[in-house]
């Protein structure tokens, strides 16, 4: 039999995660974890420790069989947690955890030494004999500590103070110029390049020791140890910071490390792959002692400290691309306010990779002509799963022509749901973060219990036009529900000499490639006592409402989907709508808050005070479609309040849209009005179309929508050889139609000469629950999921350009033909492809409500709470690719849309070879999606090999890349399929040197052995 070799796969970039560590094992490569705070990991003999067990999942347990040499157990010694006490003749021994001659590793230890003097070992792995380079020891000697490599030493890298606890990271990297790096509260120090020879350094594997030297039981420690973590590789900057922050916060030792650090510059160099061009950034990072405020540690980036320490240096800095997986990026930014492209930029920014392979700016910040670096927070929730990179530019050689920044942190911040403050607590509520980008603005809580913003006289501000909103002082909600919210404030005072002030509520939007953020501003406009709603300088739209009094006024902004409504009130009860607006899809809302802005910057005092602030976020039932972003049309016959019908004839003239977008469908001509059918399905009403009735409405999708989804409960009552349209949005021309259409005895997608309308069968008079999606990809771009199974088809994605003449329910739009003879109960349209969990939620909602089918039998809440866990950390792929050495899915684990690759050894740029994949009973892989498991071994779906599906495993759609066992289909031997076998569809194809088995199953199809 011919043997097929599995194809080589080059792995994409792995998503960057910056959540705070719960355990060091969340980071790949942890081979030893000794934790004195965990009493279950200690075996005590009286008050002494006989064994300290490894929590990494390996077998690096350390023990002492001789009671005379056991360290003492010290309860509550450090931050209320236990530690181990070594008094000069105690140690613990265990097996080696690093490979022979390891070329990269890291020790991360919480420790202290009680004295100075002769050598004392904290931790080491070594060879049995003291041969040069076979030792890798964290060693103290005199009043210094560092690395001992057996006559290949750098043991005096940093100083310690006897009796003082330390959190220290000691790393060895054979591929770095300075091979040894030590990072702790004293700063980051590296051994000189010639002190540790990587050619000589070949770590021995006789074992590990805690508290003394392995080769001769000497160099015993007089001190204490709380925790030891060892990695068998060199960590990235962010990983290192996360481990050290974990230890710092757990043991409350020091304060140097920052939650969720992505990039720090404390090693004195840029991260691997960062590229500096020009003079400005090549002299960086710097440890300048000039008066820069708020720097973290010793090193930061500052382009003033280039050649000659002047503003004249210019250049760019570009970071390594990565896949974003956090919702907030924090960083410190200072320096010059230079953001006019015509005069050159001084700017830090986040850039997103475009479809064409280029880069576009999606977040940016500058200094404020001020040396102090201040924290900037970027809400990047809508960028998760996308490839981004950090960049900086200094193109200004003149005054204030430099940029400084430090401490880039990726974190997941909680989304605020509701709060109210009258500013009477003496502190700002935690939901608000004050930004002070203008030099010396006043933002304070007053004795009047108000929030006061002021731009003092002679602040050095001079502009010919409106001062940009990103230079205005603001108090912002950093992470909020942009789809549904209500924000209200009370402007209690408002004044300036020349009436050139605008204050109130601001909504900041994403700006792609722009020099400034887009924004909406709403509030008092000093000139002319006017309330103003204004949108961005680049696309200025203003609506004003004259009032005799603009102080002591209430302002409110309501957001629903992409629509915002601006209202005002003089008493907080009776509200007048000032105006409305639409936030474009390409500029989603990022944050909202209060602001003050000056006009012409004429150096006069201007200020505003806010007496209260409220924020609420609409709570949506978990199973409601409105709990899923992107719903643009929702027609629900079960909701009688949405249907306008004649009491005598039940003729329906109007079916109201519940999505909030106002996309109602209607029929003014009584001849073409459909009929309301009471209690026709699961005791709920539906709308009956008799072959010449229809309803029509405005476009719900944008022109040439690249993605969309229809979810429809419907039936057709005949099987004549003709086409009938259930729902569509259309325009004239090939590819301008997007219809769920029945034709002959099949149902599918009609794109107007770009069709896939026979994807699945239907039975006359039988109700169906159908999901129809177009994902815009070149292949397999049409997806149909209903009672007949999951089907995929390919149409010409380039031709598919959805028209915007309108929508129709019950017939074709452009020619008023192809009438439906049947009924419709509910229609949901989304302007995007839903994730697997979201899709399941919608289908379960419809199935449960209308009693149609039984494919979706698990509670969506169960799916929502189920998780894929790796090393104790929940994982959501967000459509990306994740790679792991080993992977175990817990019961009810739920992988959304994406690809899982399980490898023997992680190599992001090389060949992936599979080790094993274990699925617990009941695990769900990719509900209604197509995750891919790549298997390279003699593996099958059967009981032999290392890939096995336990009984009860649900496999909606699974692709296996395997060897010749797949030939002839014997891989299914011995298996039975519950339900109707015809629902299952298998395809066996050869793609190059790879055999591909594709198995398409409905979500409830269960394989039983």
GROMACS .gro file of N, CA and C in nm, residues 311-315 338-340 343-346 393-402:
model
   66
  311UNK      N    1   1.707   6.770   1.989
  311UNK     CA    2   1.583   6.730   1.921
  311UNK      C    3   1.607   6.687   1.777
  312UNK      N    4   1.727   6.698   1.726
  312UNK     CA    5   1.749   6.689   1.582
  312UNK      C    6   1.740   6.547   1.527
  313UNK      N    7   1.761   6.445   1.609
  313UNK     CA    8   1.763   6.308   1.558
  313UNK      C    9   1.625   6.267   1.507
  314UNK      N   10   1.621   6.190   1.401
  314UNK     CA   11   1.495   6.138   1.345
  314UNK      C   12   1.511   5.990   1.316
  315UNK      N   13   1.398   5.922   1.300
  315UNK     CA   14   1.403   5.781   1.268
  315UNK      C   15   1.271   5.713   1.298
  338UNK      N   16   0.361   6.659   1.830
  338UNK     CA   17   0.387   6.682   1.688
  338UNK      C   18   0.309   6.577   1.609
  339UNK      N   19   0.195   6.614   1.554
  339UNK     CA   20   0.116   6.516   1.479
  339UNK      C   21   0.059   6.573   1.350
  340UNK      N   22   0.126   6.670   1.295
  340UNK     CA   23   0.087   6.724   1.164
  340UNK      C   24   0.175   6.658   1.058
  343UNK      N   25   0.432   6.865   0.874
  343UNK     CA   26   0.553   6.912   0.942
  343UNK      C   27   0.632   6.798   1.005
  344UNK      N   28   0.582   6.677   0.992
  344UNK     CA   29   0.649   6.562   1.052
  344UNK      C   30   0.580   6.518   1.180
  345UNK      N   31   0.591   6.389   1.210
  345UNK     CA   32   0.524   6.331   1.326
  345UNK      C   33   0.624   6.292   1.434
  346UNK      N   34   0.586   6.311   1.559
  346UNK     CA   35   0.647   6.243   1.672
  346UNK      C   36   0.534   6.163   1.735
  393UNK      N   37   0.762   5.680   1.561
  393UNK     CA   38   0.824   5.764   1.459
  393UNK      C   39   0.864   5.897   1.520
  394UNK      N   40   0.982   5.943   1.484
  394UNK     CA   41   1.029   6.078   1.516
  394UNK      C   42   1.080   6.138   1.385
  395UNK      N   43   0.996   6.221   1.322
  395UNK     CA   44   1.032   6.283   1.194
  395UNK      C   45   1.050   6.432   1.208
  396UNK      N   46   1.064   6.481   1.331
  396UNK     CA   47   1.070   6.625   1.357
  396UNK      C   48   1.208   6.660   1.413
  397UNK      N   49   1.290   6.737   1.340
  397UNK     CA   50   1.422   6.774   1.391
  397UNK      C   51   1.422   6.900   1.476
  398UNK      N   52   1.310   6.972   1.483
  398UNK     CA   53   1.306   7.099   1.554
  398UNK      C   54   1.268   7.086   1.700
  399UNK      N   55   1.227   7.199   1.761
  399UNK     CA   56   1.190   7.203   1.901
  399UNK      C   57   1.078   7.107   1.935
  400UNK      N   58   1.091   7.043   2.052
  400UNK     CA   59   0.999   6.940   2.097
  400UNK      C   60   0.986   6.829   1.992
  401UNK      N   61   1.091   6.808   1.916
  401UNK     CA   62   1.090   6.705   1.813
  401UNK      C   63   1.144   6.574   1.865
  402UNK      N   64   1.083   6.520   1.967
  402UNK     CA   65   1.122   6.388   2.016
  402UNK      C   66   1.004   6.322   2.085
   0.00000   0.00000   0.00000
